[in-house]
Coordinates of C-alpha atoms in Angstrom, one line a residue:
T1 CA 215.3 -84.2 66.0
M2 CA 214.6 -85.7 62.6
D3 CA 216.2 -84.3 59.5
A4 CA 213.6 -82.6 57.4
E5 CA 214.0 -81.6 53.8
V6 CA 212.2 -78.3 53.0
R7 CA 211.6 -77.4 49.4
S8 CA 209.9 -74.2 48.1
D9 CA 211.0 -74.6 44.5
G10 CA 207.7 -76.3 43.4
V11 CA 209.5 -79.6 42.6
C12 CA 207.9 -82.9 43.8
S13 CA 210.9 -84.9 44.7
D14 CA 211.2 -88.7 44.2
H15 CA 211.3 -89.1 48.0
F16 CA 208.0 -87.2 48.4
R17 CA 206.5 -89.3 45.6
R18 CA 207.5 -92.6 47.3
L19 CA 206.2 -91.5 50.7
Y20 CA 203.0 -90.2 49.2
R21 CA 202.4 -93.5 47.5
A22 CA 203.3 -95.5 50.6
V23 CA 200.7 -93.6 52.7
L24 CA 197.9 -92.9 50.2
E25 CA 198.4 -95.9 48.0
H26 CA 198.2 -94.0 44.7
D27 CA 200.4 -91.6 42.8
I28 CA 200.2 -87.9 43.3
D29 CA 198.2 -85.9 40.7
Q30 CA 201.0 -84.1 38.9
E31 CA 198.6 -81.6 37.3
A32 CA 197.2 -80.6 40.6
W33 CA 200.7 -80.4 42.1
S34 CA 201.7 -78.0 39.3
E35 CA 198.6 -75.8 40.0
R36 CA 199.1 -75.6 43.7
M37 CA 202.9 -76.0 44.4
I38 CA 204.0 -72.7 42.8
P39 CA 207.7 -71.9 43.5
G40 CA 207.9 -69.4 46.4
N41 CA 204.2 -69.8 47.2
S42 CA 204.4 -73.4 48.5
V43 CA 206.5 -75.7 50.6
A44 CA 207.1 -79.5 50.4
I45 CA 208.6 -81.0 53.6
T46 CA 209.8 -84.5 54.0
T47 CA 211.4 -86.6 56.8
S48 CA 212.6 -90.1 56.4
H49 CA 209.0 -91.4 57.0
G50 CA 206.6 -88.5 56.4
F51 CA 205.6 -85.5 54.2
I52 CA 203.6 -82.3 54.1
A53 CA 202.8 -80.2 51.1
A54 CA 201.3 -76.8 51.8
H55 CA 200.6 -73.7 49.7
K56 CA 199.4 -70.1 50.2
R57 CA 195.8 -69.5 49.4
A58 CA 194.6 -65.9 49.8
D59 CA 194.9 -65.2 53.6
T60 CA 195.6 -68.8 54.6
V61 CA 198.1 -71.6 54.2
N62 CA 196.5 -74.7 53.0
V63 CA 198.0 -78.1 54.1
W64 CA 197.2 -79.9 50.9
H65 CA 198.8 -83.3 51.6
A66 CA 200.3 -84.8 54.8
G67 CA 201.1 -88.3 56.0
V68 CA 203.4 -90.6 57.8
V69 CA 204.0 -94.2 56.7
E70 CA 202.2 -96.7 59.0
A71 CA 205.3 -98.3 60.4
A72 CA 206.5 -95.0 61.7
Q73 CA 203.3 -93.6 63.1
G74 CA 203.5 -92.5 66.7
G75 CA 207.3 -91.8 66.3
G76 CA 207.0 -88.0 66.3
H77 CA 207.4 -87.7 62.5
F78 CA 204.1 -85.8 62.0
R79 CA 204.9 -83.4 64.9
E80 CA 208.3 -82.7 63.3
L81 CA 206.7 -82.0 59.9
V82 CA 204.1 -79.6 61.4
E83 CA 206.8 -77.9 63.5
T84 CA 208.9 -77.4 60.4
L85 CA 205.8 -76.1 58.5
L86 CA 205.3 -73.5 61.3
E87 CA 208.8 -72.3 60.8
W88 CA 208.2 -71.6 57.0
S89 CA 208.5 -67.9 56.3
E90 CA 204.9 -67.7 55.1
V91 CA 203.4 -68.8 58.4
R92 CA 203.0 -66.4 61.3
L93 CA 201.3 -67.2 64.6
T94 CA 198.1 -65.5 63.4
T95 CA 198.2 -67.3 60.0
M96 CA 195.1 -69.4 59.4
L97 CA 195.8 -73.0 58.3
T98 CA 193.3 -75.0 56.4
M99 CA 193.4 -78.7 56.0
T100 CA 191.1 -81.5 54.8
T101 CA 191.0 -85.1 55.8
R102 CA 188.8 -88.1 55.0
P103 CA 187.1 -89.2 58.2
D104 CA 186.5 -92.8 56.9
Q105 CA 190.1 -93.2 56.0
F106 CA 192.0 -91.1 58.6
S107 CA 189.8 -91.3 61.7
K108 CA 192.6 -90.3 64.1
M109 CA 193.4 -87.1 62.1
F110 CA 189.7 -86.4 61.9
A111 CA 189.4 -86.7 65.7
I112 CA 192.4 -84.5 66.4
L113 CA 191.2 -81.8 64.0
S114 CA 187.6 -82.0 65.3
A115 CA 189.0 -81.3 68.8
C116 CA 191.1 -78.3 68.0
A117 CA 189.9 -76.7 64.8
H118 CA 186.9 -75.1 63.3
R119 CA 185.0 -77.2 60.7
C120 CA 184.5 -75.2 57.4
D121 CA 183.5 -77.6 54.7
D122 CA 183.1 -76.5 51.1
P123 CA 180.0 -77.6 49.4
L124 CA 181.9 -80.3 47.4
D125 CA 183.7 -81.7 50.5
A126 CA 180.8 -83.9 51.7
S127 CA 180.2 -85.4 48.3
T128 CA 183.9 -86.3 48.0
G129 CA 184.1 -87.7 51.6
K130 CA 186.2 -84.9 52.9
A131 CA 186.1 -82.8 56.1
R132 CA 187.7 -79.3 56.0
F133 CA 189.1 -77.5 59.0
R134 CA 190.5 -74.1 59.7
V135 CA 192.8 -73.3 62.7
P136 CA 195.2 -70.5 63.6
A137 CA 198.8 -71.4 63.6
Y138 CA 199.2 -70.4 67.3
A139 CA 196.6 -73.0 68.3
V140 CA 198.5 -75.7 66.4
L141 CA 201.7 -74.6 68.2
I142 CA 200.0 -74.8 71.6
A143 CA 198.5 -78.2 70.8
L144 CA 202.0 -79.5 69.7
R145 CA 203.6 -78.1 72.9
W146 CA 200.7 -79.0 75.2
R147 CA 202.6 -81.7 77.1
V148 CA 205.6 -79.4 77.7
L149 CA 203.3 -76.5 78.6
S150 CA 201.3 -78.6 81.0
R151 CA 204.5 -79.9 82.7
I152 CA 205.7 -76.3 83.1
A153 CA 202.3 -75.2 84.5
L154 CA 202.4 -78.2 87.0
A155 CA 205.9 -77.2 88.1
V156 CA 205.0 -73.6 88.5
G157 CA 201.9 -74.7 90.5
F158 CA 204.1 -76.8 92.8
I159 CA 206.6 -74.0 93.3
G160 CA 203.8 -71.5 93.9
T161 CA 202.2 -73.8 96.5
A162 CA 205.6 -74.3 98.2
I163 CA 206.1 -70.6 98.4
A164 CA 202.6 -70.0 99.7
A165 CA 203.0 -72.7 102.3
T166 CA 206.3 -71.3 103.5
Y167 CA 204.8 -67.8 103.7
L168 CA 201.8 -69.0 105.6
R169 CA 203.9 -71.1 107.9
A170 CA 206.2 -68.1 108.6
N171 CA 203.3 -65.7 109.2
T172 CA 201.3 -68.2 111.3
S173 CA 204.4 -68.8 113.4
E174 CA 205.0 -65.1 113.9
R175 CA 201.3 -64.5 114.8
G176 CA 201.4 -67.4 117.2
V177 CA 204.5 -66.1 118.9
L178 CA 203.0 -62.6 119.1
N179 CA 199.7 -63.9 120.5
R180 CA 201.5 -66.0 123.1
S181 CA 203.6 -63.1 124.3
E182 CA 200.7 -60.7 124.7

């Protein structure tokens, strides 16, 4: 796995700033960071190529910023970041996660969220080009593990089929022998 740095001290590290700038092509709003990323109420996670900043908001955890540098996309960095977020002490399986994206700028993220999360735009979202989503943490975990879960289900299906076939063969053979001997 990739090494992830997890900070809950409210500090925006230089590494986070560099990644943010590389992905979003502008500097992070320090005033907004100070308002949202309260020590003990927030988490900033970075890997070598990606970042997530999230904070508690009433009964939800809001994923405020997230991204992976273009050259590393598809390399599992975002998955690692989200898995690390799900391990944060403030996130339970029933915790609702909220996140926004900009469909015109991040079409892949918009498509993923549209497929697995409930759209819940605020009135200002449309005017700022954002789409807001809400999803329970367990649904995110299932989505992240879907490939593994589907392989397990396939293997269980094969094993079940083999057991059923063996049972039917044995019972059919016994009945055939009994029928012939009558």
